[in-house]
Amino acid sequence: MSNPQDNLEGPATVVGPGEEPGPTTDTGPDVAVWNPGDAARIAFDAALVAIGIVYLVTASQMRFINDEGDPGAGFFPVVSGTIMVVFLAIDLVRLALRRRTDAWERGTGHLSLRLVAILGSIAMYLAIVGLLGHIITVMILTVLLVVLFGKRPWWQVVIIALAVGIGTDLLFVELLGLRIPTGLFRLAISSWI
Amino acid sequence: MDLISNLLEGFAAVFNPILLLTLLVGVLIGSIVGVLPGIGPVGAMALLLPISFTLDPAAGLIMTSGIYLGAQYGGSTSAILIGVPGEASSVVTTLDGYPMAKKGRAGAALAIAALSSFLAGTLAVVLLMVVAGPLSDFATQFASPEYLMLAIFALVALSRLTGGSTIMTFAAVGLGLILATIGLDATSGNVRFTFGLTPLLQGIEITSVAVGLFGISEILLLAEGRGTVQSMPKVPFRSLWPNRTELRRSVGPAFRGGIIGFVLGLIPGPSGAVSSYGSYALEKRISKRKDEFGKGAVEGVAGPEAANNGSAGGSMVPLLVLGLPFNGPTALLLAGFTVQGIIPGPLFMENEPVLFWTLIAGLYAANLALLALNLPLVGMFTSLLRIPRDLLLTFVVVIAIIGTIATRGQLVDVFWLLVMGVIGYLMAKLGISRVAVMLAFVIAPILESSLTQTVSLADGDPLYLFDRPISTTIIIMTALIAIVPVVLKAIAKKRHQRSVLDLEVDAS
C-alpha cells in the first residue's frame, strides 16, 4: 500500500527517486514488511470510532452551555469528538462500499513480532524504572534493543549497555540536570552511603 | 533604520558564549539528524525539546530553531551523496543531486546546496524582518472570531496539502483535538476525561505526542526494513567548490526558490516539501536545458534547496506574528514558547523586542553556522551513515524515553509515548497524516478559547462571523482552498475522460 504522506510530511525512509538506489547492503535481519490493506484500515477506524463514542458519551455528561448562556466545559469536546467520529464514519462507509469493487486493497505480509518486542521493551522500562531507577533499567532496555535490532557477541552487548546506562545518566542527570527517576535502588545506596 | 539597529541589537545578544554554543549544538544535532534517514526534523526537535526547557528562553528557542534549520539542510547531504533523502523536503534534491555525484560533481552539488540554502536563509530573514512589523500591526485587529477562522483555515489547508485522504486528515484533526482536552481545562477549571486517574490531571505533554508520532513510529518503521549504507563517494575539501558556470546557473534558481519557499512557508501545511517540489517544477519549466533535469542539472539542486530553507523562514511569520503554527516544526516551537511562558502573537514584537530580535539574529547566525560548519564537516556527517543500525536505533529509543520523561518527570508520559508511537506507526502505514494530529493538538487551546468566545460574542447570531471583514476574508479563503482543488480535480478527470473517448473514436 502506498503511503502518500511519507513524501510530504514525515522523515524520508525510502530510497530516493534517482536513476538507481544508493549503495546499500542487506545486513539486517530478514523481516517481511507488513503492508496493511483496507481490512486493517477498517479495524483502525472502528477502534477510533469506539474510543470516540466513549469520549462523546463522557463529554455529553459535562455542561454544554453554562448558566450565563456561554459554552461550557463539554462544548469543545463535543465538537472535537463529533469531528473525529463523523469523518471516521464517512471513511468506514467509503471502505465498505469499496469492498465489492476491484479497488479493495488486500494486505500483504504480517506485523513483525520484533515490533511487538520493541514496544514491550519500552513497556518494561515503564514498569520497572520507578523501582530500579534509570541506570539499571536503561541497561536492561539497551540489552533487549541491541539483541532485537542486530546480532552481537554477548560481551559487546554488555559493554554497550554499561556505556548507555552510565553515559546517559552522566549526560542527562549530572550535566543537564534533567529529572529522571532514580528508583528505590539508588535511594537505598544513597541512604547507605 | 530601526530595523537595522534592532537587528544589530539582536546580534549583540546572540554573540554571547552560551547562546552561540546552544546555536552550534542545535545546528550540529539538526545536521546529524537530517543526514540520518528516519528521525526527521520534527522528531529531532521533539526529542530535544525537554533539554531546551532547561535553558533560558532565548537559548532554548535558538537551539530548537537551529535543529530545524540544520535538519532541513542535513537532509540534502545524504540525498546528494547516496541518493537517500534524510528527510521529506530533500526528496527532490536526489533527482539531480545524486546524478551530479555520480558524475563526480558531489562536492559541487553539496556546495551549491549549501550556498543556495544560505542565500535563501538570508532572504527569508530579511523578508521576515520586513513583513513582521506591518503584519503584527495588522494582526492587532484580530479578535477571537479571526483566530477561530485562521485556525480552521490552517486545518483545512493542511488537509488539502498533505496528500492522502482529506477525510482521514480531518479524522486525525479530531483525534488531536480530543487528546488535547484530557486533563484540567484552563478556561473553565473543570477536570475532563481523567476517569478518576490522577496522572491524567495534567493532561498529555506535547513531547509524548510528537516523539511518539514521529520518533517511536519511525523506529518501528525502520526496524521493519533492511539495509545499511556500504559505501559512498569521498568528497575532499578541495572539491567543495563549484565552477563558474555552475555558480552562475545557481544564482537565479536559488533566488526564485528562496522566494517560493518563503511565500509557501506562510501557508499551512508541509511547506518544505511542497516548496521544493514547486521550485523544481518552475525551474524545469523555464529552463533552456530541460533535458538535463534528472541527469544532474545544477538548477535542480539550487532551486529546491533554497525553497526548502526559505520555507523555514516563511513559516516563522505566522508563528511569531499570529501565534499560530502552520506546520509540524513550528508547532513544536510554539510548545517551546509556551513552556518558557512566552506568548507569540501580534504583541510579541512590542512586548518582547529583545527576544524577538535575538531570535531573528539567531536564525541568521544559524544559516551562517550551517555554511561554515557543514561543508568542512561533510566527511564526518556522511560517516554517521555507517553507524551500525542496531546501535543507532537503540540510542534513538533511549533518547526518546529520556526526552519524554525529563519534560516533567512523570512516568505517565512514557505511557503516552508508547500509545502515540503505536498510533503513529499505524497512521504512517495507512497513509494518514500524523502532522494533522500534532498540529490540532498544539492549536487546540487557541481553537477552544476562540470558539467559546466567538459563540458567546455571536449571541445566537449565525451570521456574526460575516459581519467582520477580516473573518469574512478568511472564510472565503478557507472555502476557496477547500473547493478549488475539488473543482480542478473534476475538470482534469473530465478532460481525461474526453481524451480517452476521443482516442477510442479515432481507433474505431
XYZ file of C-alpha atoms in Angstrom, chain B:
508
model
C 16.928 52.284 10.093
C 15.074 50.962 13.122
C 15.096 47.503 11.601
C 18.875 47.526 11.242
C 19.529 48.870 14.735
C 17.115 46.297 16.198
C 18.815 43.532 14.245
C 22.235 44.707 15.435
C 20.955 44.573 18.992
C 19.747 41.050 18.293
C 23.196 40.100 17.012
C 24.797 41.648 20.081
C 22.582 39.412 22.212
C 23.339 36.298 20.125
C 27.102 36.798 20.316
C 27.481 35.608 23.865
C 29.159 32.270 24.570
C 26.065 30.448 25.902
C 23.795 31.417 23.004
C 26.486 30.709 20.424
C 27.145 27.306 21.969
C 23.457 26.358 22.043
C 23.123 27.586 18.458
C 26.068 25.460 17.308
C 24.805 22.441 19.249
C 21.346 22.862 17.695
C 22.709 23.245 14.162
C 25.058 20.268 14.579
C 22.394 17.987 16.035
C 19.950 19.095 13.348
C 22.501 18.370 10.604
C 23.282 14.945 12.064
C 19.603 14.056 12.284
C 18.988 15.461 8.805
C 21.709 13.253 7.341
C 20.358 10.115 9.015
C 17.230 8.846 7.274
C 14.486 8.093 9.749
C 14.118 10.642 12.509
C 13.363 13.855 10.616
C 13.269 17.463 11.840
C 10.040 17.130 13.834
C 11.231 14.019 15.673
C 14.626 15.605 16.410
C 13.068 18.820 17.668
C 10.637 16.849 19.801
C 13.421 14.708 21.272
C 15.487 17.721 22.246
C 12.657 19.993 23.327
C 12.918 18.948 27.007
C 16.606 19.873 27.031
C 15.764 23.302 25.620
C 13.365 23.821 28.547
C 16.330 23.778 30.933
C 17.898 26.744 29.068
C 16.798 30.367 29.181
C 14.073 31.295 26.643
C 16.372 32.780 24.003
C 18.894 29.940 24.185
C 16.193 27.264 24.200
C 14.346 28.722 21.216
C 17.542 29.346 19.254
C 18.677 25.772 19.834
C 15.320 24.395 18.673
C 15.354 26.685 15.599
C 18.940 25.579 14.897
C 17.826 21.940 14.926
C 15.029 22.798 12.473
C 17.328 24.583 10.010
C 20.121 22.028 10.460
C 17.794 19.117 9.749
C 16.439 20.885 6.646
C 19.996 21.301 5.383
C 21.406 17.956 6.539
C 18.821 16.011 4.548
C 20.428 17.177 1.329
C 23.844 15.646 2.171
C 22.678 12.038 2.060
C 20.297 12.896 -0.818
C 23.233 14.073 -2.934
C 25.868 11.530 -1.898
C 23.902 8.292 -1.794
C 20.508 9.127 -3.279
C 18.744 8.614 0.086
C 16.973 11.766 1.285
C 17.447 12.328 5.007
C 14.038 13.981 5.302
C 10.946 14.619 3.187
C 11.882 18.036 1.799
C 15.151 16.642 0.377
C 13.440 14.055 -1.821
C 13.536 16.421 -4.827
C 17.257 17.105 -4.303
C 18.022 13.453 -5.087
C 16.643 13.920 -8.627
C 19.652 15.956 -9.760
C 21.968 15.943 -6.744
C 22.631 12.219 -6.867
C 23.248 12.182 -10.656
C 25.695 15.084 -10.135
C 27.529 12.978 -7.525
C 27.668 10.049 -9.947
C 29.252 12.374 -12.495
C 31.993 13.224 -9.979
C 30.469 16.586 -9.032
C 29.390 15.603 -5.491
C 31.454 18.379 -3.916
C 29.987 20.978 -6.258
C 26.445 19.744 -5.603
C 26.969 19.934 -1.830
C 28.446 23.436 -2.141
C 25.569 24.596 -4.354
C 23.055 23.175 -1.860
C 24.830 24.963 0.997
C 25.189 28.284 -0.821
C 21.592 28.221 -2.097
C 20.316 27.390 1.395
C 22.361 30.253 2.796
C 21.119 32.696 0.143
C 17.501 31.653 0.780
C 18.005 31.756 4.528
C 19.350 35.305 4.276
C 16.485 36.330 2.006
C 13.957 34.772 4.383
C 15.386 36.590 7.399
C 15.265 39.918 5.514
C 11.674 39.274 4.378
C 10.722 38.155 7.888
C 12.122 41.409 9.310
C 10.301 43.477 6.725
C 6.877 41.818 6.955
C 6.765 41.020 10.688
C 6.225 44.640 11.784
C 3.372 45.583 9.417
C 1.743 42.155 9.818
C 1.903 42.438 13.615
C 0.217 45.866 13.401
C -2.448 44.373 11.150
C -2.883 41.338 13.398
C -3.690 43.523 16.416
C -7.117 43.920 14.778
C -7.648 40.164 15.181
C -10.021 39.011 17.893
C -11.340 35.562 18.739
C -13.517 35.212 15.571
C -10.482 35.888 13.355
C -8.311 33.472 15.337
C -11.031 30.853 15.133
C -11.263 31.217 11.358
C -7.457 31.265 10.978
C -7.145 28.027 12.966
C -9.875 26.440 10.803
C -8.145 27.762 7.662
C -4.872 26.179 8.829
C -6.513 22.804 9.401
C -8.446 22.861 6.104
C -5.325 23.893 4.161
C -3.366 21.142 5.877
C -5.946 18.562 4.845
C -5.590 19.730 1.235
C -1.814 19.923 1.111
C -0.593 16.828 2.950
C -1.798 14.496 0.216
C -3.683 11.319 1.087
C -7.288 11.203 2.180
C -8.858 14.537 3.173
C -11.479 12.653 5.177
C -8.856 10.884 7.254
C -6.866 14.103 7.738
C -9.965 15.623 9.347
C -10.416 12.491 11.466
C -6.761 12.924 12.527
C -7.515 16.559 13.393
C -10.388 15.317 15.581
C -8.022 12.868 17.298
C -5.510 15.653 18.011
C -8.276 17.831 19.447
C -9.673 15.152 21.743
C -6.203 14.287 23.057
C -5.714 17.948 23.928
C -8.915 18.078 26.006
C -7.716 15.447 28.514
C -6.872 16.917 31.922
C -7.551 20.188 33.675
C -9.357 22.709 31.457
C -7.573 26.032 31.862
C -10.649 28.042 30.777
C -13.394 26.561 32.959
C -11.246 24.960 35.666
C -13.065 21.649 35.117
C -11.327 18.296 35.043
C -12.103 16.420 31.839
C -11.656 12.823 30.688
C -9.360 11.734 33.510
C -11.715 8.913 34.601
C -10.547 9.447 38.166
C -6.885 8.814 37.310
C -4.580 11.378 38.962
C -1.718 11.068 36.394
C -4.140 12.309 33.714
C -4.929 15.531 35.596
C -2.103 17.471 33.964
C -3.100 16.291 30.512
C -0.887 14.888 27.779
C 2.506 16.508 27.210
C 3.368 17.686 23.659
C 6.712 15.809 23.851
C 4.941 12.455 24.270
C 2.707 13.197 21.287
C 5.479 14.482 18.994
C 8.157 11.930 19.922
C 5.636 9.093 19.806
C 4.161 10.105 16.445
C 7.471 10.944 14.771
C 10.199 9.235 16.819
C 8.954 5.861 18.051
C 6.794 5.243 14.973
C 9.807 5.891 12.704
C 11.891 3.464 14.752
C 9.196 0.831 14.248
C 9.149 1.551 10.504
C 12.945 1.392 10.331
C 13.029 -1.822 12.356
C 10.864 -3.452 9.688
C 13.186 -2.549 6.841
C 16.681 -3.602 5.987
C 19.821 -2.135 4.506
C 22.744 -0.072 5.730
C 24.963 2.132 3.658
C 28.036 0.332 2.472
C 29.986 2.885 0.504
C 29.704 6.447 -0.690
C 31.799 8.850 -2.703
C 34.662 10.538 -0.908
C 34.425 14.321 -1.010
C 37.798 16.017 -0.495
C 37.589 19.561 0.874
C 39.257 20.960 -2.279
C 36.439 19.659 -4.460
C 33.830 21.609 -2.481
C 33.707 24.484 -4.915
C 31.516 24.702 -7.970
C 32.943 26.051 -11.201
C 31.952 29.451 -12.580
C 29.235 28.081 -14.885
C 27.650 26.075 -12.078
C 27.683 29.112 -9.807
C 26.164 31.340 -12.500
C 23.422 28.792 -13.193
C 22.597 28.519 -9.473
C 22.010 32.167 -8.614
C 18.639 32.624 -10.345
C 17.105 29.324 -9.176
C 18.335 29.926 -5.617
C 16.797 33.399 -5.560
C 13.483 32.211 -7.053
C 13.481 29.136 -4.796
C 14.038 31.311 -1.729
C 11.032 33.478 -2.605
C 8.802 30.484 -3.448
C 9.829 28.847 -0.174
C 9.162 31.955 1.883
C 5.718 32.514 0.332
C 4.699 28.851 0.701
C 6.023 28.917 4.253
C 3.256 31.393 5.045
C 0.642 28.806 4.077
C -0.352 25.951 6.392
C 0.999 22.536 5.513
C 4.289 20.769 4.820
C 5.820 23.848 3.198
C 9.378 22.465 2.976
C 8.423 19.534 0.773
C 5.764 21.433 -1.208
C 8.045 24.381 -1.956
C 10.936 22.177 -3.064
C 8.578 20.395 -5.477
C 7.228 23.780 -6.621
C 10.675 25.228 -7.193
C 11.823 22.154 -9.128
C 8.744 22.297 -11.353
C 9.286 26.011 -12.036
C 12.983 25.631 -12.838
C 12.284 22.730 -15.169
C 9.563 24.721 -16.917
C 11.611 27.881 -17.508
C 14.978 26.225 -18.164
C 16.614 26.225 -21.580
C 18.196 22.890 -20.666
C 15.073 20.860 -19.819
C 16.723 17.654 -20.972
C 19.398 17.965 -18.266
C 16.840 17.720 -15.450
C 17.011 14.353 -13.750
C 20.532 13.867 -15.074
C 22.414 16.320 -12.881
C 21.088 19.826 -13.603
C 22.569 22.388 -11.232
C 19.241 24.262 -11.170
C 17.536 21.110 -9.861
C 19.717 21.269 -6.748
C 19.897 25.037 -6.195
C 16.163 25.802 -6.538
C 14.678 23.097 -4.270
C 17.375 23.509 -1.611
C 16.769 27.275 -1.499
C 12.995 26.755 -1.406
C 13.355 24.304 1.434
C 15.301 26.793 3.553
C 13.165 29.761 2.524
C 10.053 27.957 3.719
C 11.601 27.568 7.183
C 11.889 31.374 7.386
C 8.416 31.906 5.955
C 6.795 29.510 8.410
C 8.160 31.601 11.278
C 5.923 34.527 10.223
C 2.544 33.034 11.246
C 4.127 31.670 14.418
C 5.704 34.924 15.548
C 3.048 37.325 14.254
C -0.169 35.373 14.832
C 0.971 32.861 17.438
C -0.339 30.081 15.181
C 1.907 27.281 13.909
C 1.196 26.219 10.341
C 3.409 23.110 10.215
C 4.985 20.456 12.430
C 8.274 22.157 13.332
C 6.656 25.493 14.193
C 4.043 23.644 16.286
C 6.955 22.364 18.359
C 8.468 25.826 18.522
C 5.130 27.090 19.865
C 5.274 24.362 22.512
C 8.767 25.644 23.376
C 7.442 29.215 23.641
C 4.540 28.105 25.852
C 6.721 26.156 28.275
C 9.019 29.178 28.576
C 5.967 31.302 29.421
C 6.158 33.367 26.235
C 3.121 34.023 24.079
C 3.954 34.734 20.438
C 1.414 36.833 18.553
C 0.707 40.380 17.361
C 2.120 41.904 20.554
C 5.185 39.678 20.719
C 7.402 42.181 18.869
C 6.222 45.002 21.126
C 6.240 43.141 24.434
C 9.365 41.053 23.909
C 11.513 43.080 21.480
C 14.830 41.732 22.782
C 13.722 38.109 22.450
C 12.146 38.740 19.025
C 15.266 40.330 17.551
C 17.576 37.839 19.257
C 15.567 35.069 17.631
C 15.772 36.755 14.209
C 19.528 37.304 14.585
C 19.808 33.710 15.837
C 18.114 32.428 12.680
C 20.587 34.338 10.534
C 23.532 33.174 12.653
C 22.228 29.596 12.285
C 22.364 29.986 8.499
C 25.935 31.274 8.753
C 26.874 28.406 11.077
C 25.374 25.882 8.648
C 27.512 27.252 5.830
C 30.653 27.440 7.950
C 30.273 24.030 9.583
C 28.566 21.743 7.156
C 30.889 21.915 4.195
C 34.123 21.287 6.122
C 32.413 18.598 8.220
C 30.718 16.822 5.326
C 33.025 13.816 5.783
C 32.024 13.489 9.419
C 28.310 13.756 8.639
C 28.434 11.111 5.953
C 30.420 8.763 8.175
C 27.401 8.839 10.505
C 25.572 6.836 7.877
C 27.944 3.971 8.681
C 26.904 3.816 12.342
C 25.676 0.264 12.964
C 21.930 0.167 12.701
C 21.352 -1.655 15.977
C 23.274 0.980 17.935
C 21.585 3.888 16.172
C 18.051 2.583 16.723
C 18.774 1.637 20.342
C 20.206 5.046 21.065
C 17.232 6.828 19.484
C 14.750 4.792 21.571
C 16.705 5.565 24.766
C 16.877 9.294 23.932
C 13.158 9.293 23.093
C 12.319 7.835 26.507
C 14.672 10.149 28.396
C 13.477 13.219 26.464
C 9.868 12.360 27.234
C 10.306 11.527 30.899
C 12.520 14.547 31.532
C 9.902 17.101 30.486
C 8.045 16.932 33.787
C 9.444 13.834 35.447
C 6.261 11.765 35.154
C 6.135 8.139 34.061
C 2.675 8.575 32.554
C 4.393 10.457 29.709
C 6.240 7.265 28.723
C 2.870 5.518 28.592
C 1.588 8.183 26.187
C 4.826 7.920 24.211
C 4.108 4.238 23.709
C 0.466 4.837 22.755
C 1.350 7.640 20.317
C 4.155 5.510 18.860
C 1.693 2.742 18.016
C -0.862 5.214 16.633
C 1.861 6.996 14.617
C 3.116 3.713 13.181
C -0.381 2.621 12.142
C -1.140 6.063 10.695
C 2.095 6.038 8.660
C 1.285 2.540 7.405
C -2.275 3.531 6.481
C -1.223 6.795 4.826
C -2.931 9.072 7.373
C -1.446 12.470 8.239
C 0.434 12.425 11.540
C 1.160 16.151 11.321
C -2.602 16.794 11.451
C -2.802 15.126 14.870
C 0.101 17.132 16.224
C -0.964 20.459 14.747
C -4.514 20.024 16.062
C -3.141 19.027 19.475
C -0.990 22.175 19.645
C -3.597 24.655 18.423
C -6.480 23.084 20.387
C -6.213 25.543 23.322
C -6.292 28.530 20.912
C -9.132 26.917 18.965
C -11.164 26.166 22.095
C -10.808 29.632 23.629
C -11.540 31.409 20.341
C -14.501 29.113 19.605
C -16.119 29.587 23.015
C -15.524 33.365 22.948
C -16.873 33.640 19.411
C -20.022 31.687 20.326
C -20.510 33.983 23.335
C -19.909 37.123 21.275
C -22.206 35.948 18.482
C -25.039 35.661 21.000
C -27.013 33.369 18.755
C -26.421 35.367 15.543
C -25.436 32.782 12.889
C -24.070 35.494 10.576
C -21.866 37.106 13.225
C -18.624 35.945 11.551
C -19.713 37.582 8.284
C -20.151 40.971 10.000
C -16.392 41.184 10.415
C -14.408 41.919 7.216
C -11.240 40.041 8.211
C -13.051 36.906 9.338
C -15.189 37.059 6.157
C -11.992 37.203 4.073
C -10.564 34.195 5.899
C -13.856 32.306 5.437
C -13.653 32.975 1.684
C -10.003 31.838 1.628
C -10.952 28.672 3.525
C -13.814 27.965 1.144
C -11.535 28.501 -1.848
C -8.821 26.209 -0.531
C -11.457 23.571 0.215
C -13.351 23.832 -3.067
C -10.810 24.821 -5.756
C -8.787 21.565 -5.639
C -12.023 19.546 -5.913
C -13.144 21.580 -8.931
C -9.715 21.340 -10.580
C -9.660 17.586 -9.991
C -13.145 17.225 -11.515
C -12.097 19.282 -14.573
C -8.932 17.209 -15.017
C -10.958 13.988 -14.714
C -13.458 15.206 -17.304
C -10.643 16.190 -19.678
C -9.030 12.806 -19.211
C -12.319 11.000 -19.902
C -12.842 13.167 -23.012
C -9.355 12.407 -24.330
C -9.894 8.664 -23.727
C -13.206 8.888 -25.618
C -11.514 10.765 -28.477
C -8.842 8.079 -28.671
C -11.487 5.350 -28.749
C -13.353 7.188 -31.533
C -10.114 7.607 -33.504
C -9.284 3.933 -33.029
C -12.692 2.799 -34.196
